[in-house]
PDB file of C-alpha atoms and ligand atoms in Angstrom:
ATOM      1  CA  MET A   1     -19.314   6.672   4.678  1.00  0.00           C
ATOM      2  CA  SER A   2     -18.516  10.260   5.186  1.00  0.00           C
ATOM      3  CA  THR A   3     -19.528  12.095   2.015  1.00  0.00           C
ATOM      4  CA  GLN A   4     -16.263  14.146   2.573  1.00  0.00           C
ATOM      5  CA  PHE A   5     -14.280  11.022   1.786  1.00  0.00           C
ATOM      6  CA  SER A   6     -16.681   9.023  -0.396  1.00  0.00           C
ATOM      7  CA  GLN A   7     -15.891  11.430  -3.145  1.00  0.00           C
ATOM      8  CA  ILE A   8     -12.077  10.642  -3.288  1.00  0.00           C
ATOM      9  CA  LYS A   9     -10.688   9.274  -6.304  1.00  0.00           C
ATOM     10  CA  ARG A  10      -7.836   7.407  -4.881  1.00  0.00           C
ATOM     11  CA  VAL A  11      -7.219   6.991  -1.136  1.00  0.00           C
ATOM     12  CA  THR A  12      -3.716   8.071  -0.095  1.00  0.00           C
ATOM     13  CA  THR A  13      -1.909   7.702   3.069  1.00  0.00           C
ATOM     14  CA  HIS A  14      -2.473  11.508   3.518  1.00  0.00           C
ATOM     15  CA  GLN A  15      -6.268  11.062   3.482  1.00  0.00           C
ATOM     16  CA  LEU A  16      -5.937   8.405   6.251  1.00  0.00           C
ATOM     17  CA  GLN A  17      -4.211  10.739   8.208  1.00  0.00           C
ATOM     18  CA  GLU A  18      -7.266  13.434   7.482  1.00  0.00           C
ATOM     19  CA  MET A  19      -9.657  10.650   8.316  1.00  0.00           C
ATOM     20  CA  LYS A  20      -8.216  10.331  11.966  1.00  0.00           C
ATOM     21  CA  ASN A  21      -8.043  14.148  12.265  1.00  0.00           C
ATOM     22  CA  SER A  22     -11.778  14.657  11.364  1.00  0.00           C
ATOM     23  CA  GLY A  23     -12.624  11.418  13.662  1.00  0.00           C
ATOM     24  CA  VAL A  24     -13.887   9.571  10.243  1.00  0.00           C
ATOM     25  CA  LYS A  25     -13.311   5.879  11.001  1.00  0.00           C
ATOM     26  CA  ILE A  26     -11.111   4.092   8.497  1.00  0.00           C
ATOM     27  CA  SER A  27     -12.536   0.784   6.835  1.00  0.00           C
ATOM     28  CA  MET A  28      -9.771  -1.931   5.742  1.00  0.00           C
ATOM     29  CA  LEU A  29     -10.356  -5.387   4.518  1.00  0.00           C
ATOM     30  CA  THR A  30      -8.001  -7.945   3.391  1.00  0.00           C
ATOM     31  CA  ALA A  31      -7.801  -9.432  -0.581  1.00  0.00           C
ATOM     32  CA  TYR A  32      -5.742 -11.679  -2.392  1.00  0.00           C
ATOM     33  CA  ASP A  33      -7.232 -11.706  -5.941  1.00  0.00           C
ATOM     34  CA  TYR A  34      -8.512  -9.789  -8.881  1.00  0.00           C
ATOM     35  CA  SER A  35     -12.317 -10.568  -8.554  1.00  0.00           C
ATOM     36  CA  MET A  36     -12.733 -10.195  -4.597  1.00  0.00           C
ATOM     37  CA  ALA A  37     -10.635  -6.910  -4.786  1.00  0.00           C
ATOM     38  CA  LYS A  38     -12.936  -5.571  -7.477  1.00  0.00           C
ATOM     39  CA  LEU A  39     -15.914  -6.072  -5.342  1.00  0.00           C
ATOM     40  CA  ILE A  40     -14.348  -4.596  -2.304  1.00  0.00           C
ATOM     41  CA  ASP A  41     -12.948  -1.798  -3.874  1.00  0.00           C
ATOM     42  CA  GLU A  42     -16.408  -0.985  -5.805  1.00  0.00           C
ATOM     43  CA  ALA A  43     -18.160  -1.473  -2.547  1.00  0.00           C
ATOM     44  CA  GLY A  44     -16.059   1.355  -1.109  1.00  0.00           C
ATOM     45  CA  VAL A  45     -13.410   0.164   1.199  1.00  0.00           C
ATOM     46  CA  ASP A  46     -10.815   2.746   2.046  1.00  0.00           C
ATOM     47  CA  THR A  47      -7.831   0.704   2.447  1.00  0.00           C
ATOM     48  CA  ILE A  48      -7.144  -3.119   1.070  1.00  0.00           C
ATOM     49  CA  LEU A  49      -4.421  -5.204   2.882  1.00  0.00           C
ATOM     50  CA  VAL A  50      -2.942  -7.728   0.736  1.00  0.00           C
ATOM     51  CA  GLY A  51      -2.458  -9.697   4.114  1.00  0.00           C
ATOM     52  CA  ASP A  52       0.211 -12.709   4.439  1.00  0.00           C
ATOM     53  CA  SER A  53      -3.027 -14.336   6.044  1.00  0.00           C
ATOM     54  CA  ALA A  54      -2.960 -15.294   2.370  1.00  0.00           C
ATOM     55  CA  SER A  55      -0.814 -18.065   3.707  1.00  0.00           C
ATOM     56  CA  ASN A  56      -3.879 -19.324   6.066  1.00  0.00           C
ATOM     57  CA  VAL A  57      -6.870 -18.637   3.802  1.00  0.00           C
ATOM     58  CA  MET A  58      -5.715 -18.993   0.172  1.00  0.00           C
ATOM     59  CA  ALA A  59      -2.769 -21.489   0.718  1.00  0.00           C
ATOM     60  CA  GLY A  60      -4.272 -23.873   3.689  1.00  0.00           C
ATOM     61  CA  ASN A  61      -1.028 -23.117   5.771  1.00  0.00           C
ATOM     62  CA  GLU A  62      -1.414 -23.353   9.639  1.00  0.00           C
ATOM     63  CA  THR A  63       0.688 -20.193  10.016  1.00  0.00           C
ATOM     64  CA  THR A  64       1.831 -16.977   7.967  1.00  0.00           C
ATOM     65  CA  LEU A  65       5.282 -18.017   8.019  1.00  0.00           C
ATOM     66  CA  PRO A  66       5.594 -20.263   4.806  1.00  0.00           C
ATOM     67  CA  ILE A  67       4.474 -17.575   2.480  1.00  0.00           C
ATOM     68  CA  THR A  68       7.188 -16.148  -0.012  1.00  0.00           C
ATOM     69  CA  LEU A  69       7.671 -12.629  -1.151  1.00  0.00           C
ATOM     70  CA  ASP A  70       7.091 -14.137  -4.886  1.00  0.00           C
ATOM     71  CA  HIS A  71       3.654 -15.476  -3.479  1.00  0.00           C
ATOM     72  CA  MET A  72       2.953 -12.016  -1.990  1.00  0.00           C
ATOM     73  CA  ILE A  73       3.791 -10.302  -5.307  1.00  0.00           C
ATOM     74  CA  TYR A  74       1.723 -12.595  -7.159  1.00  0.00           C
ATOM     75  CA  HIS A  75      -1.337 -11.791  -4.905  1.00  0.00           C
ATOM     76  CA  ALA A  76      -0.619  -7.972  -4.721  1.00  0.00           C
ATOM     77  CA  LYS A  77      -0.391  -7.870  -8.725  1.00  0.00           C
ATOM     78  CA  SER A  78      -3.867  -9.388  -9.055  1.00  0.00           C
ATOM     79  CA  VAL A  79      -5.413  -7.020  -6.736  1.00  0.00           C
ATOM     80  CA  ILE A  80      -3.772  -4.183  -7.886  1.00  0.00           C
ATOM     81  CA  LYS A  81      -5.400  -4.630 -11.089  1.00  0.00           C
ATOM     82  CA  ALA A  82      -8.697  -4.454 -10.098  1.00  0.00           C
ATOM     83  CA  VAL A  83      -8.634  -1.608  -7.620  1.00  0.00           C
ATOM     84  CA  LYS A  84      -9.321   2.047  -8.817  1.00  0.00           C
ATOM     85  CA  ARG A  85     -10.007   4.004  -5.215  1.00  0.00           C
ATOM     86  CA  ALA A  86      -8.573   2.212  -2.245  1.00  0.00           C
ATOM     87  CA  LEU A  87      -4.955   2.558  -0.894  1.00  0.00           C
ATOM     88  CA  VAL A  88      -3.423  -0.882  -1.408  1.00  0.00           C
ATOM     89  CA  ILE A  89      -1.029  -2.006   1.409  1.00  0.00           C
ATOM     90  CA  VAL A  90       1.267  -5.393   1.089  1.00  0.00           C
ATOM     91  CA  ASP A  91       2.605  -7.373   3.881  1.00  0.00           C
ATOM     92  CA  ILE A  92       6.152  -8.092   3.854  1.00  0.00           C
ATOM     93  CA  PRO A  93       6.371 -11.925   4.378  1.00  0.00           C
ATOM     94  CA  PHE A  94       8.334 -13.445   6.975  1.00  0.00           C
ATOM     95  CA  GLY A  95      12.246 -13.900   6.463  1.00  0.00           C
ATOM     96  CA  SER A  96      12.369 -11.028   3.795  1.00  0.00           C
ATOM     97  CA  TYR A  97      13.079  -8.452   6.360  1.00  0.00           C
ATOM     98  CA  GLN A  98      13.661  -9.242   9.625  1.00  0.00           C
ATOM     99  CA  GLY A  99      17.213  -8.319  10.960  1.00  0.00           C
ATOM    100  CA  ASN A 100      18.372  -7.469   7.654  1.00  0.00           C
ATOM    101  CA  SER A 101      17.349  -3.730   6.555  1.00  0.00           C
ATOM    102  CA  SER A 102      19.141  -4.020   3.272  1.00  0.00           C
ATOM    103  CA  GLU A 103      17.118  -7.204   2.657  1.00  0.00           C
ATOM    104  CA  ALA A 104      13.909  -5.359   4.023  1.00  0.00           C
ATOM    105  CA  LEU A 105      14.674  -2.688   1.534  1.00  0.00           C
ATOM    106  CA  ARG A 106      15.175  -5.067  -1.356  1.00  0.00           C
ATOM    107  CA  SER A 107      11.670  -6.709  -0.613  1.00  0.00           C
ATOM    108  CA  ALA A 108       9.947  -3.611  -0.025  1.00  0.00           C
ATOM    109  CA  ILE A 109      11.169  -2.456  -3.721  1.00  0.00           C
ATOM    110  CA  ARG A 110      10.171  -5.745  -5.361  1.00  0.00           C
ATOM    111  CA  ILE A 111       6.708  -5.400  -4.060  1.00  0.00           C
ATOM    112  CA  MET A 112       6.236  -1.731  -5.003  1.00  0.00           C
ATOM    113  CA  LYS A 113       8.160  -2.317  -8.477  1.00  0.00           C
ATOM    114  CA  GLU A 114       6.650  -5.689  -9.615  1.00  0.00           C
ATOM    115  CA  SER A 115       3.011  -5.250  -7.810  1.00  0.00           C
ATOM    116  CA  GLY A 116       2.361  -1.652  -8.422  1.00  0.00           C
ATOM    117  CA  ALA A 117       1.250  -1.332  -4.596  1.00  0.00           C
ATOM    118  CA  HIS A 118       0.744   1.721  -2.827  1.00  0.00           C
ATOM    119  CA  ALA A 119       2.671   0.753   0.512  1.00  0.00           C
ATOM    120  CA  VAL A 120       4.143  -1.723   2.704  1.00  0.00           C
ATOM    121  CA  LYS A 121       3.295  -3.276   6.125  1.00  0.00           C
ATOM    122  CA  MET A 122       5.796  -4.909   8.667  1.00  0.00           C
ATOM    123  CA  GLU A 123       5.510  -6.548  12.116  1.00  0.00           C
ATOM    124  CA  GLY A 124       7.430  -5.222  15.137  1.00  0.00           C
ATOM    125  CA  GLY A 125       8.664  -1.991  17.138  1.00  0.00           C
ATOM    126  CA  VAL A 126      11.832  -0.783  17.837  1.00  0.00           C
ATOM    127  CA  GLU A 127      13.757  -3.685  16.363  1.00  0.00           C
ATOM    128  CA  ILE A 128      12.244  -2.669  12.643  1.00  0.00           C
ATOM    129  CA  LYS A 129      13.684   0.795  13.162  1.00  0.00           C
ATOM    130  CA  GLU A 130      16.552   0.503  10.656  1.00  0.00           C
ATOM    131  CA  SER A 131      14.198  -1.177   8.118  1.00  0.00           C
ATOM    132  CA  VAL A 132      11.647   1.345   8.595  1.00  0.00           C
ATOM    133  CA  GLU A 133      13.910   4.039   7.957  1.00  0.00           C
ATOM    134  CA  ARG A 134      15.636   2.639   5.196  1.00  0.00           C
ATOM    135  CA  ILE A 135      12.428   1.744   3.023  1.00  0.00           C
ATOM    136  CA  LEU A 136      11.065   5.120   4.039  1.00  0.00           C
ATOM    137  CA  SER A 137      14.337   6.837   2.405  1.00  0.00           C
ATOM    138  CA  ALA A 138      13.436   5.033  -0.732  1.00  0.00           C
ATOM    139  CA  GLY A 139       9.847   6.768  -0.939  1.00  0.00           C
ATOM    140  CA  VAL A 140       7.875   4.009   0.194  1.00  0.00           C
ATOM    141  CA  PRO A 141       5.020   4.334   2.595  1.00  0.00           C
ATOM    142  CA  VAL A 142       5.304   1.941   5.660  1.00  0.00           C
ATOM    143  CA  MET A 143       2.615   0.500   7.981  1.00  0.00           C
ATOM    144  CA  GLY A 144       3.420  -0.994  11.422  1.00  0.00           C
ATOM    145  CA  HIS A 145       1.984  -3.803  12.767  1.00  0.00           C
ATOM    146  CA  LEU A 146       2.040  -4.517  16.747  1.00  0.00           C
ATOM    147  CA  GLY A 147       0.104  -6.625  19.630  1.00  0.00           C
ATOM    148  CA  LEU A 148      -0.474  -9.988  18.196  1.00  0.00           C
ATOM    149  CA  THR A 149       2.147 -10.425  15.368  1.00  0.00           C
ATOM    150  CA  PRO A 150       1.424 -13.706  13.638  1.00  0.00           C
ATOM    151  CA  GLN A 151       4.947 -13.877  11.923  1.00  0.00           C
ATOM    152  CA  SER A 152       6.142 -14.491  15.736  1.00  0.00           C
ATOM    153  CA  ILE A 153       3.582 -16.712  16.579  1.00  0.00           C
ATOM    154  CA  TYR A 154       6.036 -19.444  17.808  1.00  0.00           C
ATOM    155  CA  LYS A 155       7.645 -17.089  20.294  1.00  0.00           C
ATOM    156  CA  PHE A 156       4.315 -15.942  21.549  1.00  0.00           C
ATOM    157  CA  GLY A 157       3.191 -20.094  21.703  1.00  0.00           C
ATOM    158  CA  THR A 158      -0.524 -18.987  21.332  1.00  0.00           C
ATOM    159  CA  TYR A 159      -3.193 -16.804  19.866  1.00  0.00           C
ATOM    160  CA  THR A 160      -4.468 -15.164  22.875  1.00  0.00           C
ATOM    161  CA  VAL A 161      -4.757 -11.424  23.604  1.00  0.00           C
ATOM    162  CA  ARG A 162      -1.399  -9.714  23.886  1.00  0.00           C
ATOM    163  CA  ALA A 163      -0.484  -6.860  26.334  1.00  0.00           C
ATOM    164  CA  LYS A 164      -2.704  -7.569  29.299  1.00  0.00           C
ATOM    165  CA  ASP A 165       0.040  -7.048  31.686  1.00  0.00           C
ATOM    166  CA  GLN A 166       1.481  -3.693  32.337  1.00  0.00           C
ATOM    167  CA  GLU A 167       4.909  -4.449  31.094  1.00  0.00           C
ATOM    168  CA  GLU A 168       3.951  -5.586  27.687  1.00  0.00           C
ATOM    169  CA  ALA A 169       1.471  -2.726  27.363  1.00  0.00           C
ATOM    170  CA  ASP A 170       4.161   0.010  28.224  1.00  0.00           C
ATOM    171  CA  LYS A 171       6.531  -1.659  25.644  1.00  0.00           C
ATOM    172  CA  LEU A 172       3.644  -1.753  23.125  1.00  0.00           C
ATOM    173  CA  LEU A 173       2.908   1.884  23.661  1.00  0.00           C
ATOM    174  CA  ARG A 174       6.798   2.599  23.508  1.00  0.00           C
ATOM    175  CA  ASP A 175       6.881   0.756  20.140  1.00  0.00           C
ATOM    176  CA  ALA A 176       4.081   2.958  18.770  1.00  0.00           C
ATOM    177  CA  VAL A 177       5.605   6.133  19.516  1.00  0.00           C
ATOM    178  CA  ALA A 178       8.680   4.990  18.141  1.00  0.00           C
ATOM    179  CA  LEU A 179       6.935   3.848  14.838  1.00  0.00           C
ATOM    180  CA  GLU A 180       5.545   7.305  14.431  1.00  0.00           C
ATOM    181  CA  GLU A 181       8.949   8.896  15.066  1.00  0.00           C
ATOM    182  CA  TYR A 182      10.429   6.802  12.513  1.00  0.00           C
ATOM    183  CA  GLY A 183       7.582   7.845   9.810  1.00  0.00           C
ATOM    184  CA  CYS A 184       5.277   5.033   9.788  1.00  0.00           C
ATOM    185  CA  PHE A 185       1.940   6.269   8.180  1.00  0.00           C
ATOM    186  CA  GLY A 186      -0.041   4.210  10.306  1.00  0.00           C
ATOM    187  CA  ILE A 187       0.003   1.082  12.753  1.00  0.00           C
ATOM    188  CA  VAL A 188      -2.337  -2.210  12.973  1.00  0.00           C
ATOM    189  CA  LEU A 189      -3.109  -2.982  16.452  1.00  0.00           C
ATOM    190  CA  GLU A 190      -3.980  -6.801  16.772  1.00  0.00           C
ATOM    191  CA  LYS A 191      -5.851  -8.420  19.616  1.00  0.00           C
ATOM    192  CA  ILE A 192      -5.128  -6.129  22.496  1.00  0.00           C
ATOM    193  CA  PRO A 193      -7.192  -4.740  25.236  1.00  0.00           C
ATOM    194  CA  SER A 194      -9.530  -2.110  24.200  1.00  0.00           C
ATOM    195  CA  GLN A 195      -8.565   0.454  26.845  1.00  0.00           C
ATOM    196  CA  LEU A 196      -4.621   0.018  25.605  1.00  0.00           C
ATOM    197  CA  THR A 197      -5.840   0.713  22.008  1.00  0.00           C
ATOM    198  CA  ARG A 198      -7.629   3.801  23.450  1.00  0.00           C
ATOM    199  CA  LYS A 199      -4.313   4.879  24.941  1.00  0.00           C
ATOM    200  CA  VAL A 200      -2.258   4.209  21.755  1.00  0.00           C
ATOM    201  CA  SER A 201      -4.843   6.012  19.587  1.00  0.00           C
ATOM    202  CA  GLU A 202      -4.802   9.011  21.583  1.00  0.00           C
ATOM    203  CA  SER A 203      -1.149   9.086  22.260  1.00  0.00           C
ATOM    204  CA  ILE A 204       0.070   9.033  18.597  1.00  0.00           C
ATOM    205  CA  HIS A 205      -0.861  11.361  15.961  1.00  0.00           C
ATOM    206  CA  ILE A 206      -0.950   8.672  12.920  1.00  0.00           C
ATOM    207  CA  PRO A 207      -4.023   6.309  12.544  1.00  0.00           C
ATOM    208  CA  THR A 208      -4.202   3.029  14.245  1.00  0.00           C
ATOM    209  CA  ILE A 209      -6.313   0.267  12.605  1.00  0.00           C
ATOM    210  CA  GLY A 210      -7.524  -2.556  15.116  1.00  0.00           C
ATOM    211  CA  ILE A 211      -8.287  -6.233  14.660  1.00  0.00           C
ATOM    212  CA  GLY A 212      -9.572  -7.689  17.857  1.00  0.00           C
ATOM    213  CA  ALA A 213      -8.586  -4.310  19.503  1.00  0.00           C
ATOM    214  CA  GLY A 214     -11.805  -2.889  20.353  1.00  0.00           C
ATOM    215  CA  PRO A 215     -13.722   0.184  19.158  1.00  0.00           C
ATOM    216  CA  HIS A 216     -11.072   3.048  20.199  1.00  0.00           C
ATOM    217  CA  ALA A 217      -8.831   2.407  17.055  1.00  0.00           C
ATOM    218  CA  ASP A 218      -8.906   5.026  14.049  1.00  0.00           C
ATOM    219  CA  GLY A 219     -10.170   2.320  11.551  1.00  0.00           C
ATOM    220  CA  GLN A 220     -10.846  -1.489  11.588  1.00  0.00           C
ATOM    221  CA  VAL A 221      -9.866  -4.458   9.475  1.00  0.00           C
ATOM    222  CA  LEU A 222     -10.970  -7.809   9.080  1.00  0.00           C
ATOM    223  CA  VAL A 223      -9.676 -10.922   7.121  1.00  0.00           C
ATOM    224  CA  MET A 224     -12.528 -10.937   3.999  1.00  0.00           C
ATOM    225  CA  HIS A 225     -12.904 -14.811   4.396  1.00  0.00           C
ATOM    226  CA  ASP A 226     -13.813 -14.617   8.019  1.00  0.00           C
ATOM    227  CA  MET A 227     -16.164 -11.568   7.788  1.00  0.00           C
ATOM    228  CA  LEU A 228     -17.857 -13.176   4.728  1.00  0.00           C
ATOM    229  CA  GLY A 229     -18.360 -16.516   6.715  1.00  0.00           C
ATOM    230  CA  ILE A 230     -16.548 -18.428   3.934  1.00  0.00           C
ATOM    231  CA  ASN A 231     -14.403 -19.965   6.683  1.00  0.00           C
ATOM    232  CA  LYS A 232     -16.448 -20.912   9.596  1.00  0.00           C
ATOM    233  CA  GLU A 233     -14.244 -22.839  11.703  1.00  0.00           C
ATOM    234  CA  PHE A 234     -12.295 -19.664  12.613  1.00  0.00           C
ATOM    235  CA  ASN A 235     -14.559 -18.360  15.537  1.00  0.00           C
ATOM    236  CA  PRO A 236     -12.575 -15.673  17.444  1.00  0.00           C
ATOM    237  CA  ARG A 237     -14.897 -13.250  19.876  1.00  0.00           C
ATOM    238  CA  PHE A 238     -13.781  -9.974  17.739  1.00  0.00           C
ATOM    239  CA  LEU A 239     -15.189 -11.434  14.414  1.00  0.00           C
ATOM    240  CA  ARG A 240     -18.483 -10.049  13.369  1.00  0.00           C
ATOM    241  CA  ARG A 241     -19.921 -12.007  10.382  1.00  0.00           C
ATOM    242  CA  TYR A 242     -21.634 -10.099   7.581  1.00  0.00           C
ATOM    243  CA  ALA A 243     -22.547 -13.031   5.485  1.00  0.00           C
ATOM    244  CA  ASP A 244     -22.620 -16.690   5.546  1.00  0.00           C
ATOM    245  CA  LEU A 245     -21.019 -17.535   2.091  1.00  0.00           C
ATOM    246  CA  GLU A 246     -20.033 -21.043   3.602  1.00  0.00           C
ATOM    247  CA  THR A 247     -23.998 -22.039   3.220  1.00  0.00           C
ATOM    248  CA  VAL A 248     -24.462 -20.091   0.128  1.00  0.00           C
ATOM    249  CA  ILE A 249     -21.618 -21.596  -1.909  1.00  0.00           C
ATOM    250  CA  THR A 250     -22.541 -25.134  -0.515  1.00  0.00           C
ATOM    251  CA  GLU A 251     -26.126 -24.747  -1.620  1.00  0.00           C
ATOM    252  CA  ALA A 252     -25.294 -23.667  -5.089  1.00  0.00           C
ATOM    253  CA  VAL A 253     -22.586 -26.133  -5.672  1.00  0.00           C
ATOM    254  CA  SER A 254     -24.888 -28.962  -4.356  1.00  0.00           C
ATOM    255  CA  ASN A 255     -27.617 -27.532  -6.767  1.00  0.00           C
ATOM    256  CA  TYR A 256     -25.408 -27.708  -9.806  1.00  0.00           C
ATOM    257  CA  ILE A 257     -24.323 -30.973  -9.033  1.00  0.00           C
ATOM    258  CA  LYS A 258     -27.905 -32.069  -8.508  1.00  0.00           C
ATOM    259  CA  ASP A 259     -28.736 -30.557 -11.889  1.00  0.00           C
ATOM    260  CA  ILE A 260     -26.017 -32.285 -13.647  1.00  0.00           C
ATOM    261  CA  LYS A 261     -26.841 -35.832 -12.197  1.00  0.00           C
ATOM    262  CA  SER A 262     -30.788 -35.585 -13.254  1.00  0.00           C
ATOM    263  CA  LYS A 263     -29.877 -34.100 -16.691  1.00  0.00           C
ATOM    264  CA  ASN A 264     -31.380 -30.743 -15.834  1.00  0.00           C
ATOM    265  CA  PHE A 265     -28.345 -28.829 -16.840  1.00  0.00           C
ATOM    266  CA  PRO A 266     -27.950 -27.579 -19.595  1.00  0.00           C
ATOM    267  CA  ASN A 267     -31.084 -27.168 -21.040  1.00  0.00           C
ATOM    268  CA  ASP A 268     -32.156 -25.965 -24.355  1.00  0.00           C
ATOM    269  CA  GLU A 269     -31.808 -22.482 -23.589  1.00  0.00           C
ATOM    270  CA  GLU A 270     -28.328 -23.066 -22.284  1.00  0.00           C
ATOM    271  CA  SER A 271     -27.119 -25.015 -25.512  1.00  0.00           C
ATOM    272  CA  TYR A 272     -26.093 -23.802 -28.784  1.00  0.00           C
TER     273      TYR A 272
HETATM  274  O1  KIV B 301      -2.081 -10.553   7.332  1.00  0.00           O
HETATM  275  C1  KIV B 301      -3.255 -10.113   7.608  1.00  0.00           C
HETATM  276  O2  KIV B 301      -4.466 -10.406   7.195  1.00  0.00           O
HETATM  277  C2  KIV B 301      -3.265  -9.178   8.754  1.00  0.00           C
HETATM  278  C3  KIV B 301      -4.397  -8.627   9.660  1.00  0.00           C
HETATM  279  C4  KIV B 301      -4.808  -9.577  10.169  1.00  0.00           C
HETATM  280  C5  KIV B 301      -4.221  -7.325  10.042  1.00  0.00           C
HETATM  281  O3  KIV B 301      -1.910  -8.645   9.195  1.00  0.00           O
END
């Protein structure tokens, strides 16, 4: 981490902008609970996303659609209690903002008031204009999310790379410019071609955070369970694994079971 930014006591949207301006890449990871949020905050991650990917990795759902606003607030509250430095951004879940800016504002206010989070994220481009502007008018920072937007998975039909053709790439660029104009402080770009990420990141002033979007985004995000190798069934090309916790945890649990069965645990020192 650049020393200029490692000294920051509390990361703000303003500092993310400064990182982009000075060419320092932004780090983001997801978290959904107190213990993991504490570890990644202490490790120095710039921003934590309480993503609706909690629906997949925490609740075992196939998509992000079933997770509710109450669930997201529960996860966000647990994360916020642990975090001292990172900026915490919370996904507004499916069904809590689409097509209704009053509901979007109500959902954003509930997230901020009940969890203590610092910002919200929403999927979509020009179609969420009214919601973004209303939420911003209440003083809540908003992050956008373009490209593969998992809340629309049944419209896309697949999780393959988005915006490969010119028409979709042009629309994505227009959406990114529009989100900046509405006042978003940043945009997640998910699973789009690397050169499109470069074009978007050079065309707008606010930071872009990529996932499966190549090296040209102003920052990178991964789902924590994927990068720690807890969930090894998920193997997309963009995923770099930094640990093999599946093996570590399975071995630890097997040894624990073995020790109990063999009457090796607890021993005298572990007893009162
Ligand atoms: O919900 C999530 O984890 C996300 C990231 C994949 C960007 O939106």
